[in-house]
Amino acid sequence: MNVKMGNSKHLSEQEQSELRKQASLELERLEAILEEAETKELLDRYKNRFNLCESTYKLVLREHQIRTKGEIKGQLKLDMRQVPFAMQFAGYTVEKELLNRLFGSESSQGKRSAKKLRDSVTHGVEQQAVDEIKARKDSLFQDMNDFLALIR
């Protein structure tokens, strides 16, 4: 669907027209996915549940960064090289596999981490990610609930 645009910093009228057409088609695709009430409700619940995990983890990470590095440069990011250490720093005992399933960088279809799936349904609503969340919803929600239970 992507049309190769010229190298100029400006688009020709034809290129502008094609780009607007692509944007319109993308909007139609997204609306069709989100038109199904059950899918929209699942994605909303999924993203909200993941946001709880991410937000509570980032509170722990913020304190870990301040105490170990003295400052925070830029935005806090979910990085599995830090997650186990930050959680241990706060006194949590968490299986590394759970953390990987939640925050890892696994991007193989059918095995994507909760974070990768969240990214894929937030930044473009990828149909394959929607299908994967539907297929794995029980285990994905269980992992997020297990993590939040540890925080409680």
GROMACS .gro file of C-alpha atoms in nm:
model
  152
    1MET     CA    1   0.000   0.000   0.000
    2ASN     CA    2   0.292   0.236   0.058
    3VAL     CA    3   0.367   0.446  -0.245
    4LYS     CA    4   0.726   0.546  -0.293
    5MET     CA    5   0.743   0.922  -0.259
    6GLY     CA    6   1.010   1.135  -0.422
    7ASN     CA    7   1.320   1.249  -0.240
    8SER     CA    8   1.207   1.609  -0.221
    9LYS     CA    9   1.111   1.758   0.114
   10HIS     CA   10   0.784   1.861  -0.050
   11LEU     CA   11   0.521   1.637  -0.203
   12SER     CA   12   0.381   1.684  -0.549
   13GLU     CA   13   0.005   1.719  -0.574
   14GLN     CA   14  -0.014   1.358  -0.691
   15GLU     CA   15   0.194   1.241  -0.395
   16GLN     CA   16  -0.020   1.446  -0.156
   17SER     CA   17  -0.333   1.290  -0.305
   18GLU     CA   18  -0.190   0.938  -0.269
   19LEU     CA   19  -0.080   1.006   0.089
   20ARG     CA   20  -0.426   1.136   0.181
   21LYS     CA   21  -0.578   0.827   0.020
   22GLN     CA   22  -0.349   0.602   0.227
   23ALA     CA   23  -0.444   0.790   0.545
   24SER     CA   24  -0.813   0.752   0.463
   25LEU     CA   25  -0.773   0.377   0.402
   26GLU     CA   26  -0.583   0.340   0.730
   27LEU     CA   27  -0.858   0.525   0.914
   28GLU     CA   28  -1.117   0.291   0.764
   29ARG     CA   29  -0.909  -0.013   0.867
   30LEU     CA   30  -0.873   0.114   1.224
   31GLU     CA   31  -1.239   0.205   1.254
   32ALA     CA   32  -1.340  -0.141   1.129
   33ILE     CA   33  -1.126  -0.309   1.398
   34LEU     CA   34  -1.255  -0.081   1.673
   35GLU     CA   35  -1.615  -0.094   1.551
   36GLU     CA   36  -1.654  -0.441   1.699
   37ALA     CA   37  -1.762  -0.367   2.057
   38GLU     CA   38  -1.611  -0.683   2.204
   39THR     CA   39  -1.272  -0.616   2.046
   40LYS     CA   40  -1.272  -0.251   2.152
   41GLU     CA   41  -1.364  -0.346   2.509
   42LEU     CA   42  -1.090  -0.612   2.522
   43LEU     CA   43  -0.825  -0.373   2.390
   44ASP     CA   44  -0.933  -0.101   2.632
   45ARG     CA   45  -0.916  -0.342   2.927
   46TYR     CA   46  -0.583  -0.479   2.805
   47LYS     CA   47  -0.418  -0.140   2.761
   48ASN     CA   48  -0.554  -0.013   3.094
   49ARG     CA   49  -0.433  -0.323   3.281
   50PHE     CA   50  -0.090  -0.298   3.121
   51ASN     CA   51  -0.074   0.073   3.206
   52LEU     CA   52  -0.125  -0.016   3.572
   53CYS     CA   53   0.171  -0.255   3.552
   54GLU     CA   54   0.389  -0.006   3.368
   55SER     CA   55   0.304   0.289   3.592
   56THR     CA   56   0.367   0.104   3.916
   57TYR     CA   57   0.691  -0.042   3.780
   58LYS     CA   58   0.810   0.302   3.669
   59LEU     CA   59   0.758   0.436   4.020
   60VAL     CA   60   0.996   0.166   4.144
   61LEU     CA   61   1.236   0.232   3.855
   62ARG     CA   62   1.238   0.606   3.925
   63GLU     CA   63   1.350   0.549   4.284
   64HIS     CA   64   1.604   0.287   4.173
   65GLN     CA   65   1.753   0.528   3.917
   66ILE     CA   66   1.769   0.816   4.165
   67ARG     CA   67   1.936   0.602   4.431
   68THR     CA   68   2.180   0.422   4.203
   69LYS     CA   69   2.259   0.692   3.946
   70GLY     CA   70   2.174   1.008   4.134
   71GLU     CA   71   1.953   1.144   3.858
   72ILE     CA   72   1.709   1.056   3.585
   73LYS     CA   73   1.800   1.155   3.232
   74GLY     CA   74   1.504   1.172   3.001
   75GLN     CA   75   1.196   0.957   3.006
   76LEU     CA   76   1.193   0.632   3.201
   77LYS     CA   77   1.175   0.331   2.972
   78LEU     CA   78   1.087  -0.032   3.019
   79ASP     CA   79   1.412  -0.217   2.967
   80MET     CA   80   1.454  -0.578   3.076
   81ARG     CA   81   1.819  -0.506   3.155
   82GLN     CA   82   1.688  -0.294   3.446
   83VAL     CA   83   1.356  -0.449   3.545
   84PRO     CA   84   1.482  -0.739   3.765
   85PHE     CA   85   1.732  -0.514   3.944
   86ALA     CA   86   1.479  -0.239   4.011
   87MET     CA   87   1.226  -0.489   4.145
   88GLN     CA   88   1.487  -0.657   4.366
   89PHE     CA   89   1.599  -0.312   4.483
   90ALA     CA   90   1.245  -0.248   4.610
   91GLY     CA   91   1.235  -0.584   4.788
   92TYR     CA   92   1.012  -0.768   4.542
   93THR     CA   93   1.075  -1.132   4.460
   94VAL     CA   94   0.952  -1.180   4.106
   95GLU     CA   95   1.021  -1.462   3.864
   96LYS     CA   96   1.231  -1.330   3.578
   97GLU     CA   97   1.011  -1.523   3.335
   98LEU     CA   98   0.704  -1.327   3.450
   99LEU     CA   99   0.893  -1.002   3.400
  100ASN     CA  100   1.002  -1.118   3.054
  101ARG     CA  101   0.646  -1.209   2.959
  102LEU     CA  102   0.532  -0.864   3.069
  103PHE     CA  103   0.813  -0.627   2.981
  104GLY     CA  104   1.049  -0.825   2.757
  105SER     CA  105   1.139  -0.764   2.397
  106GLU     CA  106   1.010  -1.094   2.258
  107SER     CA  107   0.844  -1.012   1.931
  108SER     CA  108   0.786  -1.355   1.774
  109GLN     CA  109   0.425  -1.397   1.673
  110GLY     CA  110   0.235  -1.594   1.936
  111LYS     CA  111   0.499  -1.519   2.201
  112ARG     CA  112   0.511  -1.140   2.212
  113SER     CA  113   0.550  -0.982   2.551
  114ALA     CA  114   0.258  -0.790   2.698
  115LYS     CA  115   0.454  -0.471   2.630
  116LYS     CA  116   0.515  -0.554   2.264
  117LEU     CA  117   0.147  -0.635   2.218
  118ARG     CA  118   0.044  -0.313   2.392
  119ASP     CA  119   0.276  -0.117   2.164
  120SER     CA  120   0.132  -0.292   1.858
  121VAL     CA  121  -0.227  -0.211   1.948
  122THR     CA  122  -0.151   0.142   2.060
  123HIS     CA  123   0.069   0.260   1.774
  124GLY     CA  124  -0.136   0.155   1.475
  125VAL     CA  125  -0.366  -0.126   1.595
  126GLU     CA  126  -0.191  -0.413   1.421
  127GLN     CA  127  -0.447  -0.684   1.333
  128GLN     CA  128  -0.206  -0.969   1.417
  129ALA     CA  129  -0.154  -0.821   1.764
  130VAL     CA  130  -0.529  -0.792   1.816
  131ASP     CA  131  -0.568  -1.157   1.717
  132GLU     CA  132  -0.284  -1.259   1.949
  133ILE     CA  133  -0.437  -1.074   2.244
  134LYS     CA  134  -0.769  -1.245   2.175
  135ALA     CA  135  -0.600  -1.587   2.160
  136ARG     CA  136  -0.380  -1.533   2.467
  137LYS     CA  137  -0.603  -1.303   2.675
  138ASP     CA  138  -0.632  -1.542   2.972
  139SER     CA  139  -0.257  -1.586   3.017
  140LEU     CA  140  -0.179  -1.220   2.941
  141PHE     CA  141  -0.429  -1.093   3.197
  142GLN     CA  142  -0.310  -1.356   3.447
  143ASP     CA  143   0.049  -1.234   3.414
  144MET     CA  144  -0.056  -0.872   3.461
  145ASN     CA  145  -0.275  -0.963   3.758
  146ASP     CA  146   0.008  -1.168   3.913
  147PHE     CA  147   0.243  -0.871   3.881
  148LEU     CA  148  -0.009  -0.633   4.033
  149ALA     CA  149  -0.076  -0.877   4.317
  150LEU     CA  150   0.295  -0.861   4.403
  151ILE     CA  151   0.275  -0.483   4.412
  152ARG     CA  152  -0.023  -0.490   4.649
   0.00000   0.00000   0.00000
